[in-house]
PDB file of C-alpha atoms and ligand atoms in Angstrom:
ATOM      1  CA  MET E   1     -14.990 -15.526   9.533  1.00 64.00           C
ATOM      2  CA  PHE E   2     -14.901 -18.430   6.745  1.00 84.00           C
ATOM      3  CA  PRO E   3     -13.254 -16.052   4.016  1.00 95.00           C
ATOM      4  CA  LYS E   4     -13.084 -17.609   0.472  1.00 96.00           C
ATOM      5  CA  ALA E   5     -10.371 -14.873  -0.148  1.00 98.00           C
ATOM      6  CA  LEU E   6      -7.678 -12.546   1.213  1.00 98.00           C
ATOM      7  CA  ILE E   7      -7.474  -9.274  -0.249  1.00 98.00           C
ATOM      8  CA  PHE E   8      -4.644  -7.901   0.431  1.00 98.00           C
ATOM      9  CA  ASP E   9      -3.452  -3.986   1.016  1.00 98.00           C
ATOM     10  CA  VAL E  10       0.291  -3.571   0.304  1.00 98.00           C
ATOM     11  CA  ASP E  11       2.348  -0.191   1.740  1.00 98.00           C
ATOM     12  CA  GLY E  12       2.133  -0.963   5.525  1.00 98.00           C
ATOM     13  CA  THR E  13       0.473  -3.786   5.438  1.00 98.00           C
ATOM     14  CA  LEU E  14       2.553  -6.400   3.781  1.00 98.00           C
ATOM     15  CA  ALA E  15       5.765  -4.307   4.954  1.00 98.00           C
ATOM     16  CA  GLU E  16       6.228  -1.450   6.691  1.00 97.00           C
ATOM     17  CA  THR E  17       7.222   0.264   3.344  1.00 97.00           C
ATOM     18  CA  GLU E  18       6.598   4.137   3.964  1.00 97.00           C
ATOM     19  CA  GLU E  19       9.894   4.881   5.320  1.00 96.00           C
ATOM     20  CA  LEU E  20      11.290   3.665   2.075  1.00 96.00           C
ATOM     21  CA  HIS E  21       9.175   5.673  -0.252  1.00 98.00           C
ATOM     22  CA  ARG E  22       9.726   8.553   2.228  1.00 98.00           C
ATOM     23  CA  LYS E  23      13.334   8.268   1.551  1.00 97.00           C
ATOM     24  CA  ALA E  24      12.980   7.577  -2.339  1.00 98.00           C
ATOM     25  CA  PHE E  25      10.724  10.986  -2.824  1.00 98.00           C
ATOM     26  CA  ASN E  26      13.586  12.869  -0.621  1.00 98.00           C
ATOM     27  CA  LEU E  27      16.449  11.363  -2.783  1.00 98.00           C
ATOM     28  CA  THR E  28      14.541  12.285  -5.716  1.00 98.00           C
ATOM     29  CA  PHE E  29      14.116  16.003  -4.836  1.00 97.00           C
ATOM     30  CA  LYS E  30      17.689  16.530  -4.214  1.00 97.00           C
ATOM     31  CA  GLU E  31      18.253  15.043  -7.699  1.00 97.00           C
ATOM     32  CA  PHE E  32      16.056  17.808  -9.456  1.00 96.00           C
ATOM     33  CA  GLY E  33      17.782  20.196  -7.301  1.00 94.00           C
ATOM     34  CA  LEU E  34      14.573  20.803  -5.025  1.00 95.00           C
ATOM     35  CA  ASP E  35      15.161  21.813  -1.466  1.00 93.00           C
ATOM     36  CA  TRP E  36      12.260  20.287  -0.326  1.00 96.00           C
ATOM     37  CA  PHE E  37      12.748  17.638   2.515  1.00 97.00           C
ATOM     38  CA  TRP E  38       9.145  15.472   3.515  1.00 98.00           C
ATOM     39  CA  ASP E  39       9.844  14.762   7.568  1.00 98.00           C
ATOM     40  CA  GLN E  40       8.392  12.167   9.119  1.00 98.00           C
ATOM     41  CA  LYS E  41       5.751  14.332  10.740  1.00 97.00           C
ATOM     42  CA  LEU E  42       4.578  16.135   7.041  1.00 97.00           C
ATOM     43  CA  TYR E  43       4.797  12.859   5.254  1.00 98.00           C
ATOM     44  CA  GLY E  44       2.150  11.394   8.096  1.00 97.00           C
ATOM     45  CA  GLU E  45       0.273  14.362   6.560  1.00 97.00           C
ATOM     46  CA  LEU E  46       0.483  13.751   3.329  1.00 97.00           C
ATOM     47  CA  LEU E  47      -0.047   9.963   3.730  1.00 97.00           C
ATOM     48  CA  LYS E  48      -3.675  10.888   3.763  1.00 96.00           C
ATOM     49  CA  VAL E  49      -3.426  11.341   0.194  1.00 97.00           C
ATOM     50  CA  ALA E  50      -2.729   8.181  -1.783  1.00 97.00           C
ATOM     51  CA  GLY E  51      -0.198   7.493  -4.828  1.00 96.00           C
ATOM     52  CA  GLY E  52       3.072   9.314  -5.115  1.00 97.00           C
ATOM     53  CA  GLN E  53       1.740  11.698  -8.177  1.00 96.00           C
ATOM     54  CA  ASN E  54      -0.982  13.013  -6.152  1.00 96.00           C
ATOM     55  CA  ARG E  55       0.922  13.350  -2.881  1.00 97.00           C
ATOM     56  CA  THR E  56       2.991  14.956  -4.748  1.00 97.00           C
ATOM     57  CA  ARG E  57       0.779  17.270  -6.455  1.00 96.00           C
ATOM     58  CA  HIS E  58      -1.254  17.759  -3.178  1.00 96.00           C
ATOM     59  CA  PHE E  59       2.187  18.720  -1.817  1.00 96.00           C
ATOM     60  CA  ILE E  60       2.754  21.628  -4.040  1.00 95.00           C
ATOM     61  CA  GLU E  61      -0.647  22.852  -3.751  1.00 93.00           C
ATOM     62  CA  THR E  62      -0.869  23.027   0.202  1.00 93.00           C
ATOM     63  CA  SER E  63       2.475  23.825   1.389  1.00 91.00           C
ATOM     64  CA  ASN E  64       3.438  26.323  -1.342  1.00 86.00           C
ATOM     65  CA  PRO E  65       6.822  24.847  -1.807  1.00 89.00           C
ATOM     66  CA  ALA E  66       9.533  27.334  -3.971  1.00 87.00           C
ATOM     67  CA  ASP E  67       9.811  25.976  -7.351  1.00 85.00           C
ATOM     68  CA  GLY E  68       6.435  24.157  -6.643  1.00 81.00           C
ATOM     69  CA  PRO E  69       4.679  26.550  -9.727  1.00 83.00           C
ATOM     70  CA  SER E  70       7.403  25.650 -11.986  1.00 85.00           C
ATOM     71  CA  PHE E  71       7.853  21.895 -11.339  1.00 88.00           C
ATOM     72  CA  ILE E  72       3.974  20.983 -11.352  1.00 91.00           C
ATOM     73  CA  ASP E  73       4.138  20.017 -14.647  1.00 91.00           C
ATOM     74  CA  GLN E  74       6.711  17.988 -13.801  1.00 94.00           C
ATOM     75  CA  VAL E  75       5.390  15.679 -11.255  1.00 96.00           C
ATOM     76  CA  ALA E  76       4.890  12.468 -13.804  1.00 96.00           C
ATOM     77  CA  GLU E  77       8.593  12.697 -14.028  1.00 97.00           C
ATOM     78  CA  ILE E  78       9.864  12.990 -10.668  1.00 97.00           C
ATOM     79  CA  HIS E  79       7.634  10.031  -9.722  1.00 97.00           C
ATOM     80  CA  LYS E  80       8.662   8.087 -12.437  1.00 97.00           C
ATOM     81  CA  ARG E  81      12.309   8.837 -10.754  1.00 98.00           C
ATOM     82  CA  LYS E  82      11.229   8.489  -7.455  1.00 98.00           C
ATOM     83  CA  THR E  83      10.066   4.458  -8.111  1.00 98.00           C
ATOM     84  CA  GLN E  84      13.487   3.563  -9.636  1.00 98.00           C
ATOM     85  CA  LYS E  85      14.661   4.860  -6.668  1.00 97.00           C
ATOM     86  CA  TYR E  86      12.061   3.064  -4.308  1.00 97.00           C
ATOM     87  CA  GLY E  87      13.213   0.012  -6.211  1.00 96.00           C
ATOM     88  CA  GLU E  88      17.260   0.420  -5.786  1.00 95.00           C
ATOM     89  CA  LEU E  89      16.257   0.264  -1.864  1.00 95.00           C
ATOM     90  CA  LEU E  90      13.830  -2.442  -1.849  1.00 94.00           C
ATOM     91  CA  THR E  91      16.033  -4.469  -3.949  1.00 91.00           C
ATOM     92  CA  ALA E  92      18.828  -3.363  -1.703  1.00 91.00           C
ATOM     93  CA  GLY E  93      17.387  -5.250   0.903  1.00 80.00           C
ATOM     94  CA  GLU E  94      15.989  -2.734   3.581  1.00 73.00           C
ATOM     95  CA  ILE E  95      12.787  -4.246   4.077  1.00 92.00           C
ATOM     96  CA  GLU E  96      11.039  -6.940   5.852  1.00 94.00           C
ATOM     97  CA  LEU E  97       7.761  -8.344   6.099  1.00 98.00           C
ATOM     98  CA  ARG E  98       5.412  -7.949   9.235  1.00 98.00           C
ATOM     99  CA  PRO E  99       4.827 -10.527  11.525  1.00 97.00           C
ATOM    100  CA  GLY E 100       2.350 -13.117  10.294  1.00 97.00           C
ATOM    101  CA  ILE E 101       2.046 -11.546   6.701  1.00 98.00           C
ATOM    102  CA  GLU E 102       4.339 -14.611   4.944  1.00 97.00           C
ATOM    103  CA  SER E 103       2.856 -17.569   6.659  1.00 96.00           C
ATOM    104  CA  LEU E 104      -0.748 -16.005   6.503  1.00 97.00           C
ATOM    105  CA  ILE E 105      -0.522 -16.137   2.753  1.00 98.00           C
ATOM    106  CA  ALA E 106       1.320 -19.703   2.595  1.00 97.00           C
ATOM    107  CA  GLN E 107      -1.631 -21.046   4.900  1.00 96.00           C
ATOM    108  CA  ALA E 108      -4.089 -19.767   2.171  1.00 97.00           C
ATOM    109  CA  HIS E 109      -2.514 -20.977  -0.532  1.00 97.00           C
ATOM    110  CA  LYS E 110      -2.143 -24.751   0.774  1.00 96.00           C
ATOM    111  CA  THR E 111      -5.809 -24.641   1.728  1.00 95.00           C
ATOM    112  CA  GLY E 112      -7.096 -22.763  -1.193  1.00 95.00           C
ATOM    113  CA  ILE E 113      -8.094 -19.806  -0.107  1.00 97.00           C
ATOM    114  CA  LYS E 114      -8.050 -17.095  -2.821  1.00 98.00           C
ATOM    115  CA  THR E 115      -5.778 -14.459  -2.604  1.00 98.00           C
ATOM    116  CA  ALA E 116      -5.613 -10.981  -4.009  1.00 98.00           C
ATOM    117  CA  ILE E 117      -3.449  -7.457  -3.722  1.00 98.00           C
ATOM    118  CA  SER E 118      -5.654  -3.990  -3.575  1.00 98.00           C
ATOM    119  CA  THR E 119      -2.936  -1.430  -3.634  1.00 98.00           C
ATOM    120  CA  SER E 120      -2.787   2.695  -4.754  1.00 98.00           C
ATOM    121  CA  THR E 121       1.223   1.608  -5.505  1.00 98.00           C
ATOM    122  CA  SER E 122       2.618   0.441  -9.222  1.00 97.00           C
ATOM    123  CA  ARG E 123       2.344  -3.391 -10.064  1.00 98.00           C
ATOM    124  CA  ILE E 124       6.144  -2.776 -10.406  1.00 98.00           C
ATOM    125  CA  ASN E 125       6.686  -2.047  -6.998  1.00 98.00           C
ATOM    126  CA  VAL E 126       4.333  -4.861  -5.786  1.00 98.00           C
ATOM    127  CA  ASP E 127       6.486  -6.844  -7.950  1.00 98.00           C
ATOM    128  CA  ARG E 128       9.977  -5.583  -6.692  1.00 97.00           C
ATOM    129  CA  LEU E 129       8.457  -6.117  -2.995  1.00 97.00           C
ATOM    130  CA  PHE E 130       7.644  -9.344  -3.856  1.00 97.00           C
ATOM    131  CA  ALA E 131      10.848 -10.323  -5.263  1.00 96.00           C
ATOM    132  CA  ALA E 132      12.513  -8.577  -1.981  1.00 95.00           C
ATOM    133  CA  THR E 133      11.088 -10.955   0.534  1.00 96.00           C
ATOM    134  CA  MET E 134       8.528 -14.438  -0.475  1.00 97.00           C
ATOM    135  CA  GLY E 135       9.557 -14.244  -3.754  1.00 97.00           C
ATOM    136  CA  LEU E 136       7.487 -13.528  -7.348  1.00 98.00           C
ATOM    137  CA  ASP E 137       6.535 -17.432  -7.219  1.00 98.00           C
ATOM    138  CA  VAL E 138       4.059 -16.073  -4.520  1.00 98.00           C
ATOM    139  CA  LEU E 139       3.039 -13.420  -6.118  1.00 98.00           C
ATOM    140  CA  ASN E 140       2.305 -15.625  -9.389  1.00 98.00           C
ATOM    141  CA  LYS E 141      -0.612 -17.686  -6.469  1.00 98.00           C
ATOM    142  CA  PHE E 142      -2.254 -14.623  -6.391  1.00 98.00           C
ATOM    143  CA  ASP E 143      -5.975 -14.430  -8.324  1.00 98.00           C
ATOM    144  CA  ALA E 144      -6.050 -11.139  -8.752  1.00 98.00           C
ATOM    145  CA  VAL E 145      -3.257  -8.072  -8.306  1.00 98.00           C
ATOM    146  CA  CYS E 146      -4.716  -4.549  -8.587  1.00 98.00           C
ATOM    147  CA  CYS E 147      -2.467  -1.559  -8.748  1.00 98.00           C
ATOM    148  CA  SER E 148      -2.732   2.259  -9.489  1.00 97.00           C
ATOM    149  CA  ASN E 149      -2.124   1.357 -13.360  1.00 94.00           C
ATOM    150  CA  ASP E 150      -5.447  -0.544 -13.569  1.00 98.00           C
ATOM    151  CA  VAL E 151      -7.856   2.039 -12.037  1.00 98.00           C
ATOM    152  CA  THR E 152      -8.506   6.023 -12.652  1.00 97.00           C
ATOM    153  CA  SER E 153      -9.072   6.516  -9.026  1.00 97.00           C
ATOM    154  CA  VAL E 154      -6.845   5.019  -5.793  1.00 98.00           C
ATOM    155  CA  LYS E 155      -7.978   4.881  -2.445  1.00 98.00           C
ATOM    156  CA  PRO E 156     -10.207   6.166  -0.897  1.00 98.00           C
ATOM    157  CA  ALA E 157     -12.295   5.235  -3.695  1.00 98.00           C
ATOM    158  CA  SER E 158     -13.196   1.607  -3.865  1.00 98.00           C
ATOM    159  CA  ASP E 159     -12.432   0.851  -7.861  1.00 98.00           C
ATOM    160  CA  LEU E 160      -9.683  -1.304  -6.676  1.00 98.00           C
ATOM    161  CA  TYR E 161     -11.445  -3.318  -4.145  1.00 98.00           C
ATOM    162  CA  LEU E 162     -14.112  -3.691  -6.808  1.00 98.00           C
ATOM    163  CA  LEU E 163     -11.760  -4.864  -9.854  1.00 98.00           C
ATOM    164  CA  ALA E 164     -10.476  -7.457  -7.325  1.00 98.00           C
ATOM    165  CA  LEU E 165     -13.663  -8.578  -6.756  1.00 98.00           C
ATOM    166  CA  ASP E 166     -14.632  -8.992  -9.929  1.00 98.00           C
ATOM    167  CA  GLN E 167     -11.661 -10.886 -10.400  1.00 98.00           C
ATOM    168  CA  LEU E 168     -11.864 -13.015  -7.897  1.00 98.00           C
ATOM    169  CA  GLU E 169     -15.770 -13.492  -8.935  1.00 98.00           C
ATOM    170  CA  LEU E 170     -16.694 -13.502  -5.353  1.00 98.00           C
ATOM    171  CA  ALA E 171     -19.284 -11.559  -3.301  1.00 98.00           C
ATOM    172  CA  PRO E 172     -17.824  -8.394  -0.643  1.00 98.00           C
ATOM    173  CA  GLU E 173     -19.143 -10.671   2.256  1.00 97.00           C
ATOM    174  CA  GLU E 174     -16.704 -13.822   1.288  1.00 97.00           C
ATOM    175  CA  CYS E 175     -13.736 -11.816   1.410  1.00 98.00           C
ATOM    176  CA  LEU E 176     -11.715 -10.410   4.409  1.00 98.00           C
ATOM    177  CA  ALA E 177      -9.251  -7.060   3.173  1.00 98.00           C
ATOM    178  CA  ILE E 178      -6.308  -6.474   5.707  1.00 98.00           C
ATOM    179  CA  GLU E 179      -5.396  -3.012   5.544  1.00 98.00           C
ATOM    180  CA  ASP E 180      -3.490  -0.608   7.726  1.00 98.00           C
ATOM    181  CA  SER E 181      -4.556   2.638   7.081  1.00 98.00           C
ATOM    182  CA  GLU E 182      -8.495   4.968   7.496  1.00 98.00           C
ATOM    183  CA  ILE E 183      -7.728   5.497   3.602  1.00 98.00           C
ATOM    184  CA  GLY E 184      -7.816   1.737   2.828  1.00 98.00           C
ATOM    185  CA  LEU E 185     -10.784   1.024   5.429  1.00 98.00           C
ATOM    186  CA  ALA E 186     -12.617   3.489   3.278  1.00 98.00           C
ATOM    187  CA  SER E 187     -12.197   1.924   0.545  1.00 98.00           C
ATOM    188  CA  ALA E 188     -12.235  -1.468   1.076  1.00 98.00           C
ATOM    189  CA  LYS E 189     -15.813  -0.884   3.510  1.00 98.00           C
ATOM    190  CA  GLY E 190     -17.193   1.645  -0.183  1.00 98.00           C
ATOM    191  CA  ALA E 191     -17.192  -1.667  -1.502  1.00 98.00           C
ATOM    192  CA  SER E 192     -18.827  -3.706   1.022  1.00 98.00           C
ATOM    193  CA  VAL E 193     -15.208  -6.002   1.782  1.00 98.00           C
ATOM    194  CA  PRO E 194     -15.190  -6.713   5.532  1.00 98.00           C
ATOM    195  CA  VAL E 195     -11.796  -4.850   7.126  1.00 98.00           C
ATOM    196  CA  LEU E 196      -8.891  -6.539   9.441  1.00 98.00           C
ATOM    197  CA  ILE E 197      -6.788  -3.534  10.406  1.00 98.00           C
ATOM    198  CA  THR E 198      -3.469  -4.395  11.415  1.00 98.00           C
ATOM    199  CA  VAL E 199      -1.871  -0.508  12.464  1.00 98.00           C
ATOM    200  CA  SER E 200       1.087   0.547  10.861  1.00 98.00           C
ATOM    201  CA  ALA E 201       3.580   3.128  12.192  1.00 97.00           C
ATOM    202  CA  TYR E 202       2.130   6.035  10.319  1.00 98.00           C
ATOM    203  CA  CYS E 203      -1.647   5.023  10.786  1.00 97.00           C
ATOM    204  CA  ARG E 204      -1.680   5.018  14.754  1.00 97.00           C
ATOM    205  CA  ASP E 205      -3.845   8.048  15.003  1.00 96.00           C
ATOM    206  CA  ASP E 206      -6.178   7.083  12.052  1.00 98.00           C
ATOM    207  CA  GLU E 207      -9.748   6.441  12.861  1.00 98.00           C
ATOM    208  CA  PHE E 208     -11.118   2.412  12.300  1.00 98.00           C
ATOM    209  CA  SER E 209     -14.782   2.656  13.099  1.00 97.00           C
ATOM    210  CA  GLY E 210     -16.937  -0.066  10.662  1.00 97.00           C
ATOM    211  CA  ALA E 211     -13.181  -2.445  10.669  1.00 98.00           C
ATOM    212  CA  TRP E 212     -14.244  -5.728  11.872  1.00 97.00           C
ATOM    213  CA  LYS E 213     -11.158  -5.767  13.746  1.00 96.00           C
ATOM    214  CA  ILE E 214      -8.180  -4.047  14.444  1.00 97.00           C
ATOM    215  CA  MET E 215      -4.981  -5.438  15.707  1.00 97.00           C
ATOM    216  CA  ASP E 216      -1.526  -3.990  16.381  1.00 97.00           C
ATOM    217  CA  ASP E 217      -0.328  -6.772  14.013  1.00 97.00           C
ATOM    218  CA  LEU E 218      -1.121 -10.363  12.740  1.00 97.00           C
ATOM    219  CA  GLU E 219       0.691 -12.307  14.990  1.00 94.00           C
ATOM    220  CA  SER E 220       0.360 -10.495  18.532  1.00 94.00           C
ATOM    221  CA  GLY E 221      -3.529  -9.960  17.353  1.00 93.00           C
ATOM    222  CA  GLY E 222      -3.482 -13.719  17.051  1.00 90.00           C
ATOM    223  CA  PHE E 223      -5.484 -13.758  13.702  1.00 92.00           C
ATOM    224  CA  LYS E 224      -6.321 -17.908  12.837  1.00 87.00           C
ATOM    225  CA  LEU E 225      -7.774 -18.657   9.387  1.00 86.00           C
ATOM    226  CA  GLN E 226     -10.428 -20.719   9.688  1.00 78.00           C
ATOM    227  CA  ILE E 227     -10.826 -23.064   6.655  1.00 69.00           C
ATOM    228  CA  SER E 228     -14.668 -23.737   6.219  1.00 61.00           C
ATOM    229  CA  PRO E 229     -16.285 -26.857   6.185  1.00 54.00           C
TER     230      PRO E 229
HETATM  231  C1  XBP S   1       0.288   3.354  -0.234  1.00 71.93           C
HETATM  232  C2  XBP S   1       0.502   4.374  -1.164  1.00 71.93           C
HETATM  233  C3  XBP S   1       1.257   4.771  -1.778  1.00 71.93           C
HETATM  234  C4  XBP S   1       2.700   4.503  -1.436  1.00 71.93           C
HETATM  235  C5  XBP S   1       3.314   5.222  -2.643  1.00 71.93           C
HETATM  236  O1  XBP S   1      -0.651   2.786  -0.923  1.00 71.93           O
HETATM  237  O2  XBP S   1      -0.746   5.666  -0.996  1.00 71.93           O
HETATM  238  O3  XBP S   1       1.149   5.328  -3.013  1.00 71.93           O
HETATM  239  O4  XBP S   1       2.819   5.521  -0.488  1.00 71.93           O
HETATM  240  O5  XBP S   1       3.288   4.649  -4.183  1.00 71.93           O
HETATM  241  P1  XBP S   1      -1.731   1.396   0.092  1.00 71.93           P
HETATM  242  P2  XBP S   1       3.634   5.405  -5.078  1.00 71.93           P
HETATM  243  O6  XBP S   1      -2.523   1.357  -0.611  1.00 71.93           O
HETATM  244  O7  XBP S   1      -0.806  -0.477  -0.807  1.00 71.93           O
HETATM  245  O8  XBP S   1      -1.186   1.232   1.007  1.00 71.93           O
HETATM  246  O9  XBP S   1       4.627   6.481  -4.843  1.00 71.93           O
HETATM  247  O10 XBP S   1       4.486   4.440  -6.049  1.00 71.93           O
HETATM  248  O11 XBP S   1       2.342   5.798  -5.781  1.00 71.93           O
HETATM  249 MG1   MG S   2      -1.914   1.068   3.112  1.00 71.93          MG
END
């Protein structure tokens, strides 16, 4: 595989961030006086719905929690506070990158392979994750950063990948997506981008048929970036 660009998913792929997202949701629910609590089992199910606002609405509609109907109109406000809390947790240094991520991005930048982000989370969360790990200088070298703010439909829709391809000015087969989840795979596949899956903690039972390769992580999977001659 000689990709001209690597398109990275964020949550679950760059880092195992979902436990911090879950923590931020639960802290926020408490702050709003709600007795909602997302344990790991429930959160694993809720992750099938990408994007925190969509996920919260889906929870209210399917789990019928106490106070659900009266808070449906406050989902945006709840989510805004959750984003602040998630940022505080990230800034407190509670996260590290998954194996092989930093060196792969460094190698791509050194060898002129383009890089992009395709994520269902918001731009501010991407900025904070980079600030807390590789640094914003690294993010500034990316050729495209496509986030929930930029599209109407997040994953599994393909809008985020189509936008990334447009900004990269490349054909799908010239790129490689790096994803961790079934909905991420569906999103990239829908845009005809080949997908390397690095399975994340919450997505162990996902269905990955149609992926180019599936590995536990970039390092143990021995993924090497080949530079086109
Ligand atoms: C995974 C997601 C995100 C986070 C929550 O995104 O679904 O929605 O769980 O983020 P990725 P927000 O495409 O990077 O795997 O609460 O900021 O929406
Ligand atoms: Mg992901």
